[in-house]
Amino acid sequence: MKKPIVALMYDFDKTLCTKDMQEYGFIPGVGMDAISFWKEVGDLTDEQQMDNILAYMFKMVEKCKESKIRITRKKFNKLGKDVEFFDGVDTWFKRINKYGKKQGVRIEHYIVSSGIKEIIEGTAVAKYFKKIYACEFMYDYNGIIQWPKFAVNYTAKTQFLFRINKGVLEIDSKSADKLNHYLPEDERRVPFRNMIYIGDGFTDVPCMKLVKANGGQSIAVYNPEKGSGVVQELVKDDRVNYALPADYSEGSDMETIVKSIIKKIEAVAEMESYKK
């Protein structure tokens, strides 16, 4: 039997790390506090009827200019070193990969985030992801921020699930045709039933609902120090399968549930193999 692929897809901010990634180093670096920065982003969004993600990217560029800070890709990467993760994240990927191997499945990890790709790439866990889909800047010949290259809002996130599903991972001029080409579910690289999506709130709902509706598993996480709040509504409204604390430690509820899902996927794949 060919080893099934299990795709674990994660939001980043408040899912793997404890708060929005800009709040660790960038916002203090331009002389602001988080509340003031996000208020300006919200005001710009409302005043200009602007996409909220493009608004925060614009504000990042604007604040760098005001502070006379030359932001380069390398500097963004360095900001990734300041990111603080929830308990267990640092060893999570190795443990889950090891368990997948034991169960006879291939584990792949993906990021689908509205945060900044360059910051994520600078974190200690970046090496574990097969692909990082997130907002990204384009840089000029001096290596300075020039323009938003890629913006990932909550509805745009769903396209990346289809990319993973069909195996069209690269974003280039030919990928749209490949992505929209019809392909039977059983011929797709990662069937939706082999997907696990992990996110923290309403901005992840389209992805979580899409995965759940197509036979995969969606997990809404919450900060253990702040309580379940919003995510319990997602369970009540049948938008996600589970609401769990964002604790990725060995023996945690998260590890127990994810391992159980992986085991189920392997069992289903084995049963399906006998039908062919």
PDB file of N, CA and C in Angstrom, residues 86-151:
ATOM      1  N   PHE A  86       3.734  28.783  21.906  1.00  0.00           N
ATOM      2  CA  PHE A  86       3.024  28.087  22.975  1.00  0.00           C
ATOM      3  C   PHE A  86       3.828  26.868  23.409  1.00  0.00           C
ATOM      4  N   ASP A  87       3.519  26.371  24.576  1.00  0.00           N
ATOM      5  CA  ASP A  87       4.230  25.224  25.137  1.00  0.00           C
ATOM      6  C   ASP A  87       4.235  24.038  24.162  1.00  0.00           C
ATOM      7  N   GLY A  88       5.410  23.457  23.989  1.00  0.00           N
ATOM      8  CA  GLY A  88       5.535  22.240  23.200  1.00  0.00           C
ATOM      9  C   GLY A  88       5.753  22.414  21.717  1.00  0.00           C
ATOM     10  N   VAL A  89       5.568  23.637  21.201  1.00  0.00           N
ATOM     11  CA  VAL A  89       5.712  23.846  19.753  1.00  0.00           C
ATOM     12  C   VAL A  89       7.116  23.494  19.274  1.00  0.00           C
ATOM     13  N   ASP A  90       8.124  23.781  20.085  1.00  0.00           N
ATOM     14  CA  ASP A  90       9.506  23.558  19.666  1.00  0.00           C
ATOM     15  C   ASP A  90       9.822  22.083  19.392  1.00  0.00           C
ATOM     16  N   THR A  91       9.091  21.172  20.040  1.00  0.00           N
ATOM     17  CA  THR A  91       9.342  19.740  19.816  1.00  0.00           C
ATOM     18  C   THR A  91       8.182  19.038  19.105  1.00  0.00           C
ATOM     19  N   TRP A  92       7.112  19.756  18.870  1.00  0.00           N
ATOM     20  CA  TRP A  92       5.885  19.207  18.281  1.00  0.00           C
ATOM     21  C   TRP A  92       6.123  18.509  16.946  1.00  0.00           C
ATOM     22  N   PHE A  93       6.807  19.173  16.054  1.00  0.00           N
ATOM     23  CA  PHE A  93       6.937  18.665  14.687  1.00  0.00           C
ATOM     24  C   PHE A  93       7.737  17.367  14.636  1.00  0.00           C
ATOM     25  N   LYS A  94       8.794  17.294  15.408  1.00  0.00           N
ATOM     26  CA  LYS A  94       9.578  16.059  15.458  1.00  0.00           C
ATOM     27  C   LYS A  94       8.745  14.908  16.023  1.00  0.00           C
ATOM     28  N   ARG A  95       7.978  15.200  17.068  1.00  0.00           N
ATOM     29  CA  ARG A  95       7.176  14.148  17.692  1.00  0.00           C
ATOM     30  C   ARG A  95       6.088  13.627  16.751  1.00  0.00           C
ATOM     31  N   ILE A  96       5.416  14.558  16.058  1.00  0.00           N
ATOM     32  CA  ILE A  96       4.347  14.142  15.155  1.00  0.00           C
ATOM     33  C   ILE A  96       4.911  13.424  13.931  1.00  0.00           C
ATOM     34  N   ASN A  97       6.042  13.897  13.436  1.00  0.00           N
ATOM     35  CA  ASN A  97       6.681  13.212  12.301  1.00  0.00           C
ATOM     36  C   ASN A  97       7.070  11.784  12.677  1.00  0.00           C
ATOM     37  N   LYS A  98       7.603  11.634  13.875  1.00  0.00           N
ATOM     38  CA  LYS A  98       8.010  10.311  14.356  1.00  0.00           C
ATOM     39  C   LYS A  98       6.806   9.387  14.489  1.00  0.00           C
ATOM     40  N   TYR A  99       5.705   9.924  15.002  1.00  0.00           N
ATOM     41  CA  TYR A  99       4.498   9.114  15.149  1.00  0.00           C
ATOM     42  C   TYR A  99       3.942   8.727  13.775  1.00  0.00           C
ATOM     43  N   GLY A 100       3.949   9.678  12.846  1.00  0.00           N
ATOM     44  CA  GLY A 100       3.462   9.381  11.494  1.00  0.00           C
ATOM     45  C   GLY A 100       4.253   8.266  10.840  1.00  0.00           C
ATOM     46  N   LYS A 101       5.549   8.324  11.004  1.00  0.00           N
ATOM     47  CA  LYS A 101       6.416   7.281  10.442  1.00  0.00           C
ATOM     48  C   LYS A 101       6.090   5.927  11.049  1.00  0.00           C
ATOM     49  N   LYS A 102       5.842   5.922  12.349  1.00  0.00           N
ATOM     50  CA  LYS A 102       5.490   4.682  13.047  1.00  0.00           C
ATOM     51  C   LYS A 102       4.179   4.122  12.521  1.00  0.00           C
ATOM     52  N   GLN A 103       3.241   5.008  12.178  1.00  0.00           N
ATOM     53  CA  GLN A 103       1.931   4.569  11.685  1.00  0.00           C
ATOM     54  C   GLN A 103       1.925   4.267  10.187  1.00  0.00           C
ATOM     55  N   GLY A 104       3.050   4.549   9.527  1.00  0.00           N
ATOM     56  CA  GLY A 104       3.125   4.269   8.096  1.00  0.00           C
ATOM     57  C   GLY A 104       2.517   5.331   7.212  1.00  0.00           C
ATOM     58  N   VAL A 105       2.487   6.589   7.678  1.00  0.00           N
ATOM     59  CA  VAL A 105       1.988   7.697   6.854  1.00  0.00           C
ATOM     60  C   VAL A 105       3.067   8.763   6.724  1.00  0.00           C
ATOM     61  N   ARG A 106       2.961   9.573   5.688  1.00  0.00           N
ATOM     62  CA  ARG A 106       3.881  10.690   5.482  1.00  0.00           C
ATOM     63  C   ARG A 106       3.236  11.953   6.029  1.00  0.00           C
ATOM     64  N   ILE A 107       3.900  12.595   6.958  1.00  0.00           N
ATOM     65  CA  ILE A 107       3.384  13.832   7.551  1.00  0.00           C
ATOM     66  C   ILE A 107       4.006  15.035   6.843  1.00  0.00           C
ATOM     67  N   GLU A 108       3.157  15.975   6.453  1.00  0.00           N
ATOM     68  CA  GLU A 108       3.634  17.241   5.889  1.00  0.00           C
ATOM     69  C   GLU A 108       2.996  18.392   6.664  1.00  0.00           C
ATOM     70  N   HIS A 109       3.808  19.395   6.995  1.00  0.00           N
ATOM     71  CA  HIS A 109       3.333  20.558   7.737  1.00  0.00           C
ATOM     72  C   HIS A 109       3.329  21.782   6.820  1.00  0.00           C
ATOM     73  N   TYR A 110       2.270  22.579   6.901  1.00  0.00           N
ATOM     74  CA  TYR A 110       2.139  23.789   6.094  1.00  0.00           C
ATOM     75  C   TYR A 110       1.689  24.957   6.973  1.00  0.00           C
ATOM     76  N   ILE A 111       2.129  26.150   6.614  1.00  0.00           N
ATOM     77  CA  ILE A 111       1.617  27.366   7.237  1.00  0.00           C
ATOM     78  C   ILE A 111       0.696  28.058   6.238  1.00  0.00           C
ATOM     79  N   VAL A 112      -0.492  28.452   6.716  1.00  0.00           N
ATOM     80  CA  VAL A 112      -1.426  29.262   5.922  1.00  0.00           C
ATOM     81  C   VAL A 112      -1.807  30.442   6.809  1.00  0.00           C
ATOM     82  N   SER A 113      -1.134  31.564   6.618  1.00  0.00           N
ATOM     83  CA  SER A 113      -1.211  32.663   7.579  1.00  0.00           C
ATOM     84  C   SER A 113      -1.391  34.021   6.909  1.00  0.00           C
ATOM     85  N   SER A 114      -2.016  34.926   7.636  1.00  0.00           N
ATOM     86  CA  SER A 114      -2.116  36.318   7.188  1.00  0.00           C
ATOM     87  C   SER A 114      -0.978  37.156   7.758  1.00  0.00           C
ATOM     88  N   GLY A 115      -0.037  36.501   8.406  1.00  0.00           N
ATOM     89  CA  GLY A 115       1.144  37.183   8.927  1.00  0.00           C
ATOM     90  C   GLY A 115       2.201  37.371   7.852  1.00  0.00           C
ATOM     91  N   ILE A 116       3.401  37.750   8.254  1.00  0.00           N
ATOM     92  CA  ILE A 116       4.476  38.059   7.315  1.00  0.00           C
ATOM     93  C   ILE A 116       5.371  36.836   7.102  1.00  0.00           C
ATOM     94  N   LYS A 117       5.474  36.415   5.874  1.00  0.00           N
ATOM     95  CA  LYS A 117       6.243  35.213   5.545  1.00  0.00           C
ATOM     96  C   LYS A 117       7.702  35.343   5.972  1.00  0.00           C
ATOM     97  N   GLU A 118       8.291  36.506   5.736  1.00  0.00           N
ATOM     98  CA  GLU A 118       9.706  36.700   6.034  1.00  0.00           C
ATOM     99  C   GLU A 118      10.005  36.544   7.533  1.00  0.00           C
ATOM    100  N   ILE A 119       9.056  36.950   8.376  1.00  0.00           N
ATOM    101  CA  ILE A 119       9.242  36.784   9.821  1.00  0.00           C
ATOM    102  C   ILE A 119       9.135  35.304  10.187  1.00  0.00           C
ATOM    103  N   ILE A 120       8.154  34.630   9.619  1.00  0.00           N
ATOM    104  CA  ILE A 120       7.978  33.194   9.892  1.00  0.00           C
ATOM    105  C   ILE A 120       9.224  32.426   9.468  1.00  0.00           C
ATOM    106  N   GLU A 121       9.805  32.811   8.331  1.00  0.00           N
ATOM    107  CA  GLU A 121      10.999  32.127   7.833  1.00  0.00           C
ATOM    108  C   GLU A 121      12.187  32.277   8.790  1.00  0.00           C
ATOM    109  N   GLY A 122      12.146  33.294   9.634  1.00  0.00           N
ATOM    110  CA  GLY A 122      13.241  33.519  10.572  1.00  0.00           C
ATOM    111  C   GLY A 122      13.070  32.820  11.910  1.00  0.00           C
ATOM    112  N   THR A 123      11.941  32.113  12.083  1.00  0.00           N
ATOM    113  CA  THR A 123      11.704  31.430  13.352  1.00  0.00           C
ATOM    114  C   THR A 123      12.417  30.083  13.391  1.00  0.00           C
ATOM    115  N   ALA A 124      12.538  29.555  14.592  1.00  0.00           N
ATOM    116  CA  ALA A 124      13.244  28.282  14.789  1.00  0.00           C
ATOM    117  C   ALA A 124      12.500  27.096  14.194  1.00  0.00           C
ATOM    118  N   VAL A 125      11.190  27.239  13.968  1.00  0.00           N
ATOM    119  CA  VAL A 125      10.402  26.102  13.469  1.00  0.00           C
ATOM    120  C   VAL A 125      10.188  26.135  11.963  1.00  0.00           C
ATOM    121  N   ALA A 126      10.678  27.165  11.284  1.00  0.00           N
ATOM    122  CA  ALA A 126      10.424  27.318   9.849  1.00  0.00           C
ATOM    123  C   ALA A 126      10.881  26.112   9.031  1.00  0.00           C
ATOM    124  N   LYS A 127      11.940  25.461   9.450  1.00  0.00           N
ATOM    125  CA  LYS A 127      12.511  24.346   8.695  1.00  0.00           C
ATOM    126  C   LYS A 127      11.583  23.142   8.607  1.00  0.00           C
ATOM    127  N   TYR A 128      10.559  23.093   9.451  1.00  0.00           N
ATOM    128  CA  TYR A 128       9.670  21.929   9.458  1.00  0.00           C
ATOM    129  C   TYR A 128       8.534  22.025   8.442  1.00  0.00           C
ATOM    130  N   PHE A 129       8.362  23.191   7.826  1.00  0.00           N
ATOM    131  CA  PHE A 129       7.228  23.374   6.923  1.00  0.00           C
ATOM    132  C   PHE A 129       7.595  23.082   5.472  1.00  0.00           C
ATOM    133  N   LYS A 130       6.751  22.288   4.826  1.00  0.00           N
ATOM    134  CA  LYS A 130       6.967  22.000   3.415  1.00  0.00           C
ATOM    135  C   LYS A 130       6.752  23.261   2.584  1.00  0.00           C
ATOM    136  N   LYS A 131       5.777  24.084   3.018  1.00  0.00           N
ATOM    137  CA  LYS A 131       5.499  25.334   2.333  1.00  0.00           C
ATOM    138  C   LYS A 131       4.919  26.331   3.328  1.00  0.00           C
ATOM    139  N   ILE A 132       5.340  27.585   3.201  1.00  0.00           N
ATOM    140  CA  ILE A 132       4.802  28.662   4.022  1.00  0.00           C
ATOM    141  C   ILE A 132       4.030  29.609   3.118  1.00  0.00           C
ATOM    142  N   TYR A 133       2.717  29.651   3.291  1.00  0.00           N
ATOM    143  CA  TYR A 133       1.875  30.579   2.545  1.00  0.00           C
ATOM    144  C   TYR A 133       1.498  31.717   3.484  1.00  0.00           C
ATOM    145  N   ALA A 134       1.955  32.915   3.185  1.00  0.00           N
ATOM    146  CA  ALA A 134       1.700  34.064   4.049  1.00  0.00           C
ATOM    147  C   ALA A 134       1.940  35.346   3.254  1.00  0.00           C
ATOM    148  N   CYS A 135       1.658  36.470   3.881  1.00  0.00           N
ATOM    149  CA  CYS A 135       1.871  37.771   3.223  1.00  0.00           C
ATOM    150  C   CYS A 135       3.364  37.990   3.005  1.00  0.00           C
ATOM    151  N   GLU A 136       3.672  38.678   1.912  1.00  0.00           N
ATOM    152  CA  GLU A 136       5.086  38.854   1.566  1.00  0.00           C
ATOM    153  C   GLU A 136       5.287  40.193   0.867  1.00  0.00           C
ATOM    154  N   PHE A 137       6.454  40.784   1.089  1.00  0.00           N
ATOM    155  CA  PHE A 137       6.799  42.041   0.442  1.00  0.00           C
ATOM    156  C   PHE A 137       7.732  41.814  -0.747  1.00  0.00           C
ATOM    157  N   MET A 138       7.691  42.760  -1.681  1.00  0.00           N
ATOM    158  CA  MET A 138       8.664  42.802  -2.762  1.00  0.00           C
ATOM    159  C   MET A 138       9.706  43.858  -2.380  1.00  0.00           C
ATOM    160  N   TYR A 139      10.964  43.632  -2.754  1.00  0.00           N
ATOM    161  CA  TYR A 139      12.047  44.528  -2.353  1.00  0.00           C
ATOM    162  C   TYR A 139      12.721  45.141  -3.574  1.00  0.00           C
ATOM    163  N   ASP A 140      13.216  46.365  -3.424  1.00  0.00           N
ATOM    164  CA  ASP A 140      13.872  47.033  -4.552  1.00  0.00           C
ATOM    165  C   ASP A 140      15.329  46.578  -4.672  1.00  0.00           C
ATOM    166  N   TYR A 141      16.077  47.206  -5.568  1.00  0.00           N
ATOM    167  CA  TYR A 141      17.450  46.773  -5.837  1.00  0.00           C
ATOM    168  C   TYR A 141      18.382  46.988  -4.644  1.00  0.00           C
ATOM    169  N   ASN A 142      17.943  47.817  -3.688  1.00  0.00           N
ATOM    170  CA  ASN A 142      18.730  48.004  -2.463  1.00  0.00           C
ATOM    171  C   ASN A 142      18.324  47.029  -1.360  1.00  0.00           C
ATOM    172  N   GLY A 143      17.334  46.182  -1.673  1.00  0.00           N
ATOM    173  CA  GLY A 143      16.848  45.227  -0.686  1.00  0.00           C
ATOM    174  C   GLY A 143      15.865  45.816   0.299  1.00  0.00           C
ATOM    175  N   ILE A 144      15.314  47.015  -0.010  1.00  0.00           N
ATOM    176  CA  ILE A 144      14.378  47.694   0.886  1.00  0.00           C
ATOM    177  C   ILE A 144      12.944  47.398   0.447  1.00  0.00           C
ATOM    178  N   ILE A 145      12.035  47.334   1.415  1.00  0.00           N
ATOM    179  CA  ILE A 145      10.617  47.110   1.113  1.00  0.00           C
ATOM    180  C   ILE A 145      10.148  48.078   0.030  1.00  0.00           C
ATOM    181  N   GLN A 146       9.476  47.531  -0.964  1.00  0.00           N
ATOM    182  CA  GLN A 146       8.986  48.356  -2.060  1.00  0.00           C
ATOM    183  C   GLN A 146       7.463  48.321  -2.176  1.00  0.00           C
ATOM    184  N   TRP A 147       6.895  47.110  -2.045  1.00  0.00           N
ATOM    185  CA  TRP A 147       5.464  46.964  -2.324  1.00  0.00           C
ATOM    186  C   TRP A 147       4.985  45.624  -1.756  1.00  0.00           C
ATOM    187  N   PRO A 148       3.715  45.527  -1.346  1.00  0.00           N
ATOM    188  CA  PRO A 148       3.191  44.213  -0.954  1.00  0.00           C
ATOM    189  C   PRO A 148       3.194  43.272  -2.165  1.00  0.00           C
ATOM    190  N   LYS A 149       3.830  42.160  -2.021  1.00  0.00           N
ATOM    191  CA  LYS A 149       3.938  41.183  -3.109  1.00  0.00           C
ATOM    192  C   LYS A 149       2.797  40.173  -3.059  1.00  0.00           C
ATOM    193  N   PHE A 150       2.377  39.872  -1.840  1.00  0.00           N
ATOM    194  CA  PHE A 150       1.364  38.847  -1.665  1.00  0.00           C
ATOM    195  C   PHE A 150       0.587  39.143  -0.394  1.00  0.00           C
ATOM    196  N   ALA A 151      -0.729  39.204  -0.476  1.00  0.00           N
ATOM    197  CA  ALA A 151      -1.564  39.457   0.693  1.00  0.00           C
ATOM    198  C   ALA A 151      -2.523  38.284   0.876  1.00  0.00           C
TER     199      ALA A 151
END
